[in-house]
PDB file of C-alpha atoms in Angstrom:
ATOM      1  CA  MET A   1       7.383  45.134 -29.216  1.00  0.00           C
ATOM      2  CA  THR A   2       6.506  41.424 -28.869  1.00  0.00           C
ATOM      3  CA  THR A   3       3.016  40.584 -28.445  1.00  0.00           C
ATOM      4  CA  ALA A   4       1.974  38.459 -25.345  1.00  0.00           C
ATOM      5  CA  SER A   5       0.620  34.865 -26.089  1.00  0.00           C
ATOM      6  CA  ALA A   6      -2.315  33.588 -24.784  1.00  0.00           C
ATOM      7  CA  PRO A   7      -2.165  31.775 -21.709  1.00  0.00           C
ATOM      8  CA  GLU A   8      -2.569  28.166 -22.055  1.00  0.00           C
ATOM      9  CA  PRO A   9      -5.809  26.723 -20.131  1.00  0.00           C
ATOM     10  CA  ARG A  10      -5.256  25.321 -17.019  1.00  0.00           C
ATOM     11  CA  GLU A  11      -6.360  22.014 -15.918  1.00  0.00           C
ATOM     12  CA  PRO A  12      -9.081  21.761 -13.162  1.00  0.00           C
ATOM     13  CA  LYS A  13      -7.950  21.646  -9.661  1.00  0.00           C
ATOM     14  CA  ALA A  14      -9.612  18.644  -7.709  1.00  0.00           C
ATOM     15  CA  PRO A  15     -12.040  19.697  -5.623  1.00  0.00           C
ATOM     16  CA  LEU A  16     -11.775  19.931  -1.835  1.00  0.00           C
ATOM     17  CA  ILE A  17     -13.373  17.391   0.283  1.00  0.00           C
ATOM     18  CA  PHE A  18     -14.423  18.246   3.915  1.00  0.00           C
ATOM     19  CA  ASP A  19     -15.537  15.113   4.982  1.00  0.00           C
ATOM     20  CA  ASP A  20     -14.477  13.767   8.144  1.00  0.00           C
ATOM     21  CA  PRO A  21     -11.322  11.270   7.373  1.00  0.00           C
ATOM     22  CA  LEU A  22     -11.842   9.174  10.359  1.00  0.00           C
ATOM     23  CA  ASP A  23     -15.280   7.959   9.116  1.00  0.00           C
ATOM     24  CA  GLN A  24     -13.637   6.094   6.229  1.00  0.00           C
ATOM     25  CA  GLN A  25     -12.125   2.609   6.760  1.00  0.00           C
ATOM     26  CA  SER A  26      -8.266   2.552   6.094  1.00  0.00           C
ATOM     27  CA  SER A  27      -6.253  -0.098   4.834  1.00  0.00           C
ATOM     28  CA  ASP A  28      -4.819  -0.464   8.471  1.00  0.00           C
ATOM     29  CA  ASP A  29      -8.073  -0.917   9.835  1.00  0.00           C
ATOM     30  CA  THR A  30      -8.115  -4.588   8.380  1.00  0.00           C
ATOM     31  CA  ASP A  31      -6.701  -7.814   8.641  1.00  0.00           C
ATOM     32  CA  ARG A  32      -5.584  -7.797   5.049  1.00  0.00           C
ATOM     33  CA  GLY A  33      -1.796  -7.567   4.701  1.00  0.00           C
ATOM     34  CA  TRP A  34      -0.618  -8.674   8.198  1.00  0.00           C
ATOM     35  CA  GLY A  35       1.599 -11.818   7.663  1.00  0.00           C
ATOM     36  CA  GLU A  36      -0.413 -13.589   5.291  1.00  0.00           C
ATOM     37  CA  ARG A  37       1.097 -14.840   1.852  1.00  0.00           C
ATOM     38  CA  PRO A  38      -0.799 -14.552  -1.109  1.00  0.00           C
ATOM     39  CA  GLY A  39      -2.172 -17.684  -2.683  1.00  0.00           C
ATOM     40  CA  THR A  40      -1.462 -19.915   0.304  1.00  0.00           C
ATOM     41  CA  THR A  41      -4.339 -21.419   1.869  1.00  0.00           C
ATOM     42  CA  GLY A  42      -3.260 -24.753   3.305  1.00  0.00           C
ATOM     43  CA  GLY A  43      -0.840 -24.882   6.486  1.00  0.00           C
ATOM     44  CA  ASP A  44       1.425 -27.870   5.283  1.00  0.00           C
ATOM     45  CA  SER A  45       4.845 -28.262   6.241  1.00  0.00           C
ATOM     46  CA  ALA A  46       6.426 -27.751   2.974  1.00  0.00           C
ATOM     47  CA  ASP A  47       5.232 -24.217   2.743  1.00  0.00           C
ATOM     48  CA  ASP A  48       5.985 -23.666   6.333  1.00  0.00           C
ATOM     49  CA  LEU A  49       9.567 -24.478   5.631  1.00  0.00           C
ATOM     50  CA  LYS A  50       9.559 -22.485   2.678  1.00  0.00           C
ATOM     51  CA  ARG A  51       8.137 -19.386   4.643  1.00  0.00           C
ATOM     52  CA  PHE A  52      10.913 -19.914   7.500  1.00  0.00           C
ATOM     53  CA  LEU A  53      13.583 -20.163   5.037  1.00  0.00           C
ATOM     54  CA  ASP A  54      12.388 -16.932   2.920  1.00  0.00           C
ATOM     55  CA  GLU A  55      11.996 -15.086   6.025  1.00  0.00           C
ATOM     56  CA  LYS A  56      15.389 -16.281   7.854  1.00  0.00           C
ATOM     57  CA  PRO A  57      17.652 -13.552   8.724  1.00  0.00           C
ATOM     58  CA  PRO A  58      20.878 -13.843   6.914  1.00  0.00           C
ATOM     59  CA  HIS A  59      22.851 -14.067  10.241  1.00  0.00           C
ATOM     60  CA  HIS A  60      21.174 -17.185  10.765  1.00  0.00           C
ATOM     61  CA  LEU A  61      22.645 -19.021   7.857  1.00  0.00           C
TER      62      LEU A  61
END
């Protein structure tokens, strides 16, 4: 007969939070990430041309 080994300790579960999720601001509630390019502050024509060429669909080549 084999003896049962001691059960391994379980990791504690995350506590349940019953707050209203609509009270918190989500990333969709901000203007961040809507078409801005990181690191571009000026609007010179070289940046505009680079963005146009980067975002041009392949059938427009």
